[in-house]
């Protein structure tokens, strides 16, 4: 069974850098059939795709946020790491990691709520 | 960037109703479209991929259709468990979600 789980801080201050980790189990992060994305959802609002890493380490970023985002993977730990710089209160959201096997995002992690506040 | 527009934003319906949600893409995405169901406090659940393919385990009352720029999600007979928010998502060029459609009890 393929599962993903997000971890990281629940509270960050404005201007700080957010670092989140997605730990995957049941498949290798180098599996050519699976990539991993980060997606966020502000409270009461819609889903927003942020970044994706392919099995060959190719990366894609949201056009509007690309200057602030970095995605990488640690194969030895089966983890995908996501960073967002210069956090602002508008970045308060639930952040999800999700697998993409060419048919849509599945599975998803449970999500982690990150609040940006001083 | 490809924009996805869903309609309506909110839909009031009763158990047993046939429900249709529309999703329009700002440019052709062929059939690279997925639909998700999300309940409060939970991660989205994949229902349909490649516009009309039903994900394993999803009830057959859910169906999808369309190609190019216009797509629909239909629930043939709304069940109590189906009251939720539904999102379309394109994966033709990067990934973009629609703004969501909340299906609420009438």
mmCIF file of C-alpha atoms in Angstrom:
data_model
loop_
_atom_site.group_PDB
_atom_site.id
_atom_site.type_symbol
_atom_site.label_atom_id
_atom_site.label_comp_id
_atom_site.label_asym_id
_atom_site.label_seq_id
_atom_site.Cartn_x
_atom_site.Cartn_y
_atom_site.Cartn_z
ATOM 1 C CA UNK A 1 0.000 0.000 0.000
ATOM 2 C CA UNK A 2 1.322 3.400 -1.008
ATOM 3 C CA UNK A 3 1.136 6.087 1.680
ATOM 4 C CA UNK A 4 2.458 9.621 2.072
ATOM 5 C CA UNK A 5 2.773 11.667 5.255
ATOM 6 C CA UNK A 6 3.641 15.332 5.660
ATOM 7 C CA UNK A 7 5.663 16.727 8.542
ATOM 8 C CA UNK A 8 6.978 20.130 9.489
ATOM 9 C CA UNK A 9 6.258 23.199 11.610
ATOM 10 C CA UNK A 10 2.692 24.225 12.409
ATOM 11 C CA UNK A 11 3.671 27.866 12.917
ATOM 12 C CA UNK A 12 6.143 30.042 11.047
ATOM 13 C CA UNK A 13 6.828 33.764 11.298
ATOM 14 C CA UNK A 14 6.492 36.213 8.419
ATOM 15 C CA UNK A 15 9.643 36.340 6.231
ATOM 16 C CA UNK A 16 10.790 32.917 7.466
ATOM 17 C CA UNK A 17 11.364 29.905 5.215
ATOM 18 C CA UNK A 18 8.976 26.961 5.456
ATOM 19 C CA UNK A 19 10.426 23.466 5.098
ATOM 20 C CA UNK A 20 8.073 20.495 4.819
ATOM 21 C CA UNK A 21 8.905 16.822 4.409
ATOM 22 C CA UNK A 22 6.812 14.173 2.708
ATOM 23 C CA UNK A 23 7.716 10.645 3.786
ATOM 24 C CA UNK A 24 6.591 7.994 1.341
ATOM 25 C CA UNK A 25 6.135 4.300 1.908
ATOM 26 C CA UNK A 26 5.085 1.453 -0.317
ATOM 27 C CA UNK A 27 7.014 2.753 -3.312
ATOM 28 C CA UNK A 28 10.399 4.208 -4.188
ATOM 29 C CA UNK A 29 10.703 7.925 -4.881
ATOM 30 C CA UNK A 30 12.712 6.805 -7.908
ATOM 31 C CA UNK A 31 9.851 4.692 -9.233
ATOM 32 C CA UNK A 32 9.492 5.772 -12.899
ATOM 33 C CA UNK A 33 5.712 5.461 -12.625
ATOM 34 C CA UNK A 34 5.286 7.903 -9.735
ATOM 35 C CA UNK A 35 6.030 11.566 -9.180
ATOM 36 C CA UNK A 36 5.238 13.647 -6.094
ATOM 37 C CA UNK A 37 3.616 17.069 -5.892
ATOM 38 C CA UNK A 38 2.977 19.614 -3.169
ATOM 39 C CA UNK A 39 -0.469 21.219 -3.130
ATOM 40 C CA UNK A 40 -1.935 23.714 -0.679
ATOM 41 C CA UNK A 41 -5.386 24.834 0.405
ATOM 42 C CA UNK A 42 -5.999 28.037 2.389
ATOM 43 C CA UNK A 43 -8.830 27.733 4.916
ATOM 44 C CA UNK A 44 -12.167 27.654 3.071
ATOM 45 C CA UNK A 45 -10.534 28.068 -0.323
ATOM 46 C CA UNK A 46 -9.600 26.004 -3.354
ATOM 47 C CA UNK A 47 -6.668 23.683 -3.974
ATOM 48 C CA UNK A 48 -3.525 25.171 -5.500
ATOM 49 C CA UNK A 49 -0.749 23.103 -7.089
ATOM 50 C CA UNK A 50 2.723 24.294 -6.064
ATOM 51 C CA UNK A 51 5.540 21.992 -7.194
ATOM 52 C CA UNK A 52 6.278 18.548 -8.630
ATOM 53 C CA UNK A 53 9.297 16.267 -8.760
ATOM 54 C CA UNK A 54 9.536 13.452 -11.281
ATOM 55 C CA UNK A 55 11.285 10.131 -10.770
ATOM 56 C CA UNK A 56 14.214 11.351 -12.920
ATOM 57 C CA UNK A 57 14.610 14.374 -10.583
ATOM 58 C CA UNK A 58 13.112 16.826 -13.086
ATOM 59 C CA UNK A 59 11.182 19.570 -11.284
ATOM 60 C CA UNK A 60 8.221 21.805 -12.113
ATOM 61 C CA UNK A 61 6.967 24.844 -10.222
ATOM 62 C CA UNK A 62 3.878 27.036 -10.123
ATOM 63 C CA UNK A 63 4.508 30.008 -12.403
ATOM 64 C CA UNK A 64 3.248 32.525 -9.848
ATOM 65 C CA UNK A 65 5.365 31.192 -6.965
ATOM 66 C CA UNK A 66 8.400 29.667 -8.667
ATOM 67 C CA UNK A 67 10.842 32.231 -7.293
ATOM 68 C CA UNK A 68 10.015 31.128 -3.742
ATOM 69 C CA UNK A 69 9.808 27.347 -4.130
ATOM 70 C CA UNK A 70 12.234 24.455 -4.088
ATOM 71 C CA UNK A 71 11.451 20.738 -4.260
ATOM 72 C CA UNK A 72 13.950 17.931 -3.851
ATOM 73 C CA UNK A 73 14.110 14.318 -2.779
ATOM 74 C CA UNK A 74 16.225 12.210 -0.475
ATOM 75 C CA UNK A 75 16.102 8.713 -1.902
ATOM 76 C CA UNK A 76 17.863 7.150 1.079
ATOM 77 C CA UNK A 77 15.119 8.406 3.398
ATOM 78 C CA UNK A 78 12.225 8.004 0.917
ATOM 79 C CA UNK A 79 11.404 11.664 1.404
ATOM 80 C CA UNK A 80 10.426 14.617 -0.761
ATOM 81 C CA UNK A 81 11.389 17.979 0.725
ATOM 82 C CA UNK A 82 9.599 21.244 -0.049
ATOM 83 C CA UNK A 83 10.688 24.754 0.852
ATOM 84 C CA UNK A 84 8.906 28.090 0.464
ATOM 85 C CA UNK A 85 10.799 31.268 1.254
ATOM 86 C CA UNK A 86 9.611 34.617 2.573
ATOM 87 C CA UNK A 87 6.411 33.316 4.167
ATOM 88 C CA UNK A 88 3.473 35.699 4.559
ATOM 89 C CA UNK A 89 0.161 35.373 6.420
ATOM 90 C CA UNK A 90 -1.583 34.760 3.064
ATOM 91 C CA UNK A 91 0.450 31.542 2.834
ATOM 92 C CA UNK A 92 -1.473 30.109 5.787
ATOM 93 C CA UNK A 93 -2.901 26.864 4.443
ATOM 94 C CA UNK A 94 -3.062 23.108 4.702
ATOM 95 C CA UNK A 95 -0.152 21.747 2.700
ATOM 96 C CA UNK A 96 -0.518 18.331 1.078
ATOM 97 C CA UNK A 97 1.889 16.049 -0.702
ATOM 98 C CA UNK A 98 0.377 13.706 -3.276
ATOM 99 C CA UNK A 99 1.540 11.030 -5.676
ATOM 100 C CA UNK A 100 0.947 11.345 -9.397
ATOM 101 C CA UNK A 101 0.902 8.190 -11.519
ATOM 102 C CA UNK A 102 -0.327 9.775 -14.730
ATOM 103 C CA UNK A 103 -3.998 9.459 -13.891
ATOM 104 C CA UNK A 104 -4.429 12.175 -11.278
ATOM 105 C CA UNK A 105 -3.200 12.785 -7.771
ATOM 106 C CA UNK A 106 -3.475 9.620 -5.738
ATOM 107 C CA UNK A 107 -2.667 8.888 -3.007
ATOM 108 C CA UNK A 108 -2.639 12.034 -0.849
ATOM 109 C CA UNK A 109 -1.097 12.642 2.511
ATOM 110 C CA UNK A 110 -3.311 13.719 5.379
ATOM 111 C CA UNK A 111 -2.169 17.322 5.056
ATOM 112 C CA UNK A 112 -0.498 19.630 7.544
ATOM 113 C CA UNK A 113 -1.872 23.032 8.557
ATOM 114 C CA UNK A 114 0.774 25.745 8.523
ATOM 115 C CA UNK A 115 -0.059 29.106 10.092
ATOM 116 C CA UNK A 116 2.009 32.185 9.326
ATOM 117 C CA UNK A 117 1.894 34.648 12.188
ATOM 118 C CA UNK A 118 4.231 36.726 14.305
ATOM 119 C CA UNK B 1 -1.010 28.899 -17.679
ATOM 120 C CA UNK B 2 -4.194 26.905 -18.161
ATOM 121 C CA UNK B 3 -7.142 28.171 -16.101
ATOM 122 C CA UNK B 4 -9.982 25.894 -14.970
ATOM 123 C CA UNK B 5 -13.461 27.296 -14.315
ATOM 124 C CA UNK B 6 -16.143 25.264 -12.577
ATOM 125 C CA UNK B 7 -19.859 25.949 -12.441
ATOM 126 C CA UNK B 8 -21.844 26.274 -10.368
ATOM 127 C CA UNK B 9 -19.884 27.276 -7.267
ATOM 128 C CA UNK B 10 -22.618 25.884 -5.037
ATOM 129 C CA UNK B 11 -25.340 23.395 -5.860
ATOM 130 C CA UNK B 12 -28.303 22.568 -3.639
ATOM 131 C CA UNK B 13 -29.784 19.132 -4.240
ATOM 132 C CA UNK B 14 -31.755 16.346 -2.612
ATOM 133 C CA UNK B 15 -30.985 12.673 -2.155
ATOM 134 C CA UNK B 16 -31.840 10.866 -5.366
ATOM 135 C CA UNK B 17 -31.301 13.893 -7.617
ATOM 136 C CA UNK B 18 -29.186 13.749 -10.762
ATOM 137 C CA UNK B 19 -26.387 16.287 -10.384
ATOM 138 C CA UNK B 20 -24.112 17.732 -13.071
ATOM 139 C CA UNK B 21 -21.036 19.899 -12.536
ATOM 140 C CA UNK B 22 -19.280 21.623 -15.433
ATOM 141 C CA UNK B 23 -15.578 22.400 -15.813
ATOM 142 C CA UNK B 24 -14.122 24.536 -18.602
ATOM 143 C CA UNK B 25 -10.464 24.854 -19.530
ATOM 144 C CA UNK B 26 -8.968 28.055 -20.938
ATOM 145 C CA UNK B 27 -7.376 26.025 -23.745
ATOM 146 C CA UNK B 28 -7.636 22.479 -25.021
ATOM 147 C CA UNK B 29 -6.434 19.831 -22.595
ATOM 148 C CA UNK B 30 -7.516 16.836 -24.690
ATOM 149 C CA UNK B 31 -8.859 14.406 -22.063
ATOM 150 C CA UNK B 32 -6.258 15.087 -19.381
ATOM 151 C CA UNK B 33 -8.783 15.902 -16.674
ATOM 152 C CA UNK B 34 -9.432 14.473 -13.236
ATOM 153 C CA UNK B 35 -12.248 14.947 -10.713
ATOM 154 C CA UNK B 36 -11.889 14.845 -6.932
ATOM 155 C CA UNK B 37 -14.269 14.753 -3.968
ATOM 156 C CA UNK B 38 -13.271 16.497 -0.748
ATOM 157 C CA UNK B 39 -15.014 16.383 2.611
ATOM 158 C CA UNK B 40 -14.297 18.848 5.441
ATOM 159 C CA UNK B 41 -10.969 18.238 7.138
ATOM 160 C CA UNK B 42 -9.982 15.487 4.702
ATOM 161 C CA UNK B 43 -7.656 15.191 1.736
ATOM 162 C CA UNK B 44 -9.246 15.089 -1.708
ATOM 163 C CA UNK B 45 -10.164 11.712 -3.159
ATOM 164 C CA UNK B 46 -9.633 10.873 -6.820
ATOM 165 C CA UNK B 47 -12.901 9.907 -8.496
ATOM 166 C CA UNK B 48 -12.325 10.118 -12.243
ATOM 167 C CA UNK B 49 -9.225 10.405 -14.422
ATOM 168 C CA UNK B 50 -8.659 10.911 -18.135
ATOM 169 C CA UNK B 51 -12.047 12.662 -18.253
ATOM 170 C CA UNK B 52 -14.190 9.521 -18.003
ATOM 171 C CA UNK B 53 -12.239 6.671 -16.374
ATOM 172 C CA UNK B 54 -13.640 5.661 -12.997
ATOM 173 C CA UNK B 55 -11.042 5.186 -10.273
ATOM 174 C CA UNK B 56 -11.087 1.765 -8.647
ATOM 175 C CA UNK B 57 -13.586 1.543 -5.794
ATOM 176 C CA UNK B 58 -15.586 4.623 -6.813
ATOM 177 C CA UNK B 59 -19.328 3.974 -7.125
ATOM 178 C CA UNK B 60 -20.700 3.728 -10.646
ATOM 179 C CA UNK B 61 -23.177 6.549 -10.006
ATOM 180 C CA UNK B 62 -20.234 8.867 -10.691
ATOM 181 C CA UNK B 63 -19.392 9.470 -14.339
ATOM 182 C CA UNK B 64 -17.356 11.949 -16.324
ATOM 183 C CA UNK B 65 -17.444 13.127 -19.903
ATOM 184 C CA UNK B 66 -15.958 15.699 -22.245
ATOM 185 C CA UNK B 67 -12.821 16.546 -24.152
ATOM 186 C CA UNK B 68 -10.978 19.610 -25.326
ATOM 187 C CA UNK B 69 -12.216 22.459 -23.132
ATOM 188 C CA UNK B 70 -15.586 21.302 -21.738
ATOM 189 C CA UNK B 71 -16.092 18.573 -19.183
ATOM 190 C CA UNK B 72 -18.831 17.351 -16.878
ATOM 191 C CA UNK B 73 -19.071 15.293 -13.726
ATOM 192 C CA UNK B 74 -22.440 13.620 -13.215
ATOM 193 C CA UNK B 75 -23.800 11.902 -10.130
ATOM 194 C CA UNK B 76 -26.749 9.856 -11.354
ATOM 195 C CA UNK B 77 -28.558 9.534 -8.023
ATOM 196 C CA UNK B 78 -27.196 11.647 -5.195
ATOM 197 C CA UNK B 79 -26.536 9.732 -1.977
ATOM 198 C CA UNK B 80 -26.086 11.136 1.560
ATOM 199 C CA UNK B 81 -22.345 10.405 1.401
ATOM 200 C CA UNK B 82 -21.986 12.536 -1.740
ATOM 201 C CA UNK B 83 -22.536 15.916 -0.066
ATOM 202 C CA UNK B 84 -19.061 17.379 -0.418
ATOM 203 C CA UNK B 85 -16.954 19.731 -2.525
ATOM 204 C CA UNK B 86 -15.845 18.607 -5.973
ATOM 205 C CA UNK B 87 -12.800 19.823 -7.886
ATOM 206 C CA UNK B 88 -11.716 19.362 -11.473
ATOM 207 C CA UNK B 89 -7.997 19.374 -12.303
ATOM 208 C CA UNK B 90 -6.126 19.443 -15.590
ATOM 209 C CA UNK B 91 -2.849 17.617 -16.125
ATOM 210 C CA UNK B 92 -2.189 18.418 -19.769
ATOM 211 C CA UNK B 93 0.308 21.148 -18.955
ATOM 212 C CA UNK B 94 1.527 21.212 -15.393
ATOM 213 C CA UNK B 95 -1.436 20.947 -13.026
ATOM 214 C CA UNK B 96 -4.328 23.318 -12.285
ATOM 215 C CA UNK B 97 -7.433 22.916 -10.132
ATOM 216 C CA UNK B 98 -10.831 24.488 -10.578
ATOM 217 C CA UNK B 99 -12.257 26.635 -7.786
ATOM 218 C CA UNK B 100 -14.550 23.871 -6.542
ATOM 219 C CA UNK B 101 -18.274 23.129 -6.455
ATOM 220 C CA UNK B 102 -19.948 22.579 -3.102
ATOM 221 C CA UNK B 103 -22.862 20.156 -3.235
ATOM 222 C CA UNK B 104 -25.130 20.887 -0.296
ATOM 223 C CA UNK B 105 -28.386 19.521 1.009
ATOM 224 C CA UNK B 106 -31.469 21.271 -0.353
#
